[in-house]
Coordinates of C-alpha atoms in Angstrom, one line a residue:
X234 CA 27.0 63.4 -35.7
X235 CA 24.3 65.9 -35.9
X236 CA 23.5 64.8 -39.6
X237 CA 23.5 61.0 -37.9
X238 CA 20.7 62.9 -35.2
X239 CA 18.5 64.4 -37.8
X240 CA 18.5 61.3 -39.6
X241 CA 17.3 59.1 -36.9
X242 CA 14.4 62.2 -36.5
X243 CA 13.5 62.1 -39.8
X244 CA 13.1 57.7 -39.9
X245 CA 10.9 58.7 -37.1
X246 CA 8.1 61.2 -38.7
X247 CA 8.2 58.9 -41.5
X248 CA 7.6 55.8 -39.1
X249 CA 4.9 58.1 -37.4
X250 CA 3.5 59.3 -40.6
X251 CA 2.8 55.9 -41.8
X252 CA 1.8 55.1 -38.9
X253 CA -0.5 58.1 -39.3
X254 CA -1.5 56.9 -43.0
X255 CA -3.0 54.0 -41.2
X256 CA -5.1 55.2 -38.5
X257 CA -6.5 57.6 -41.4
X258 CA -7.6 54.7 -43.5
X259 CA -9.0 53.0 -40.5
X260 CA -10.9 55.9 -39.2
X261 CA -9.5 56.0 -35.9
X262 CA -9.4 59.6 -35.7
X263 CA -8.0 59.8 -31.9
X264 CA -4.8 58.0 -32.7
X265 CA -4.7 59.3 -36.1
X266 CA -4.3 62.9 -34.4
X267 CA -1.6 61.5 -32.1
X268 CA 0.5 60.4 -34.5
X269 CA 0.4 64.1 -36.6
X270 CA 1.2 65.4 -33.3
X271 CA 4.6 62.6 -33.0
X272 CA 5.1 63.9 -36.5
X273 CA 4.8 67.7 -35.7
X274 CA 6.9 67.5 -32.9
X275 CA 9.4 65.2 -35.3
X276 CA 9.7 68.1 -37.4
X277 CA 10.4 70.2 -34.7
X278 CA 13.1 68.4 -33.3
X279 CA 14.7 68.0 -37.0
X280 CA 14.4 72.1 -37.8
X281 CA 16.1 72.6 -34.0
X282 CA 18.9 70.8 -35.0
X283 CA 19.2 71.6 -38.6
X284 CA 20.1 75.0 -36.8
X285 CA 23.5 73.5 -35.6
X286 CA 24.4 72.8 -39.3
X287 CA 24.3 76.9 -40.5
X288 CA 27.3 78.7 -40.0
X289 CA 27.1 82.0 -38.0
X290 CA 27.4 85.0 -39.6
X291 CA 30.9 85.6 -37.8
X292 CA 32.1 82.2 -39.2
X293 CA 30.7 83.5 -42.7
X294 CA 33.6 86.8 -42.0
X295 CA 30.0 89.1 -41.4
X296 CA 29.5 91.1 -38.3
X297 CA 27.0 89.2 -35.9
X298 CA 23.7 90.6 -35.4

């Protein structure tokens, strides 16, 4: 389920950064910023929940910090 969710986030800062690619070419800074920004905030979202995928150190057999 959470590999489903990071997939759908990751078709979305590559939608955004095409998206992005566009604006670039067309010299339409404004929008060109707003879609790095869809993209950062993409990539935030993604590294969040890559966090639900790492095991704990307990669940590793370490002592938590």
């Amino acid at each position: 389920m959470i590999r489903d969710e990071i997939a759908a986030v990751l078709g979305q800062v590559a939608a955004h950064a095409a998206a992005g690619s566009v604006h670039a070419q067309a010299g339409t800074d404004a929008m060109l910023a707003a879609e790095l920004r869809c993209c950062a905030a993409s990539i935030m979202s993604a590294s969040a929940l890559i966090q639900h995928l790492r095991p704990s150190r307990r669940q590793q057999g370490g002592r938590a910090a």
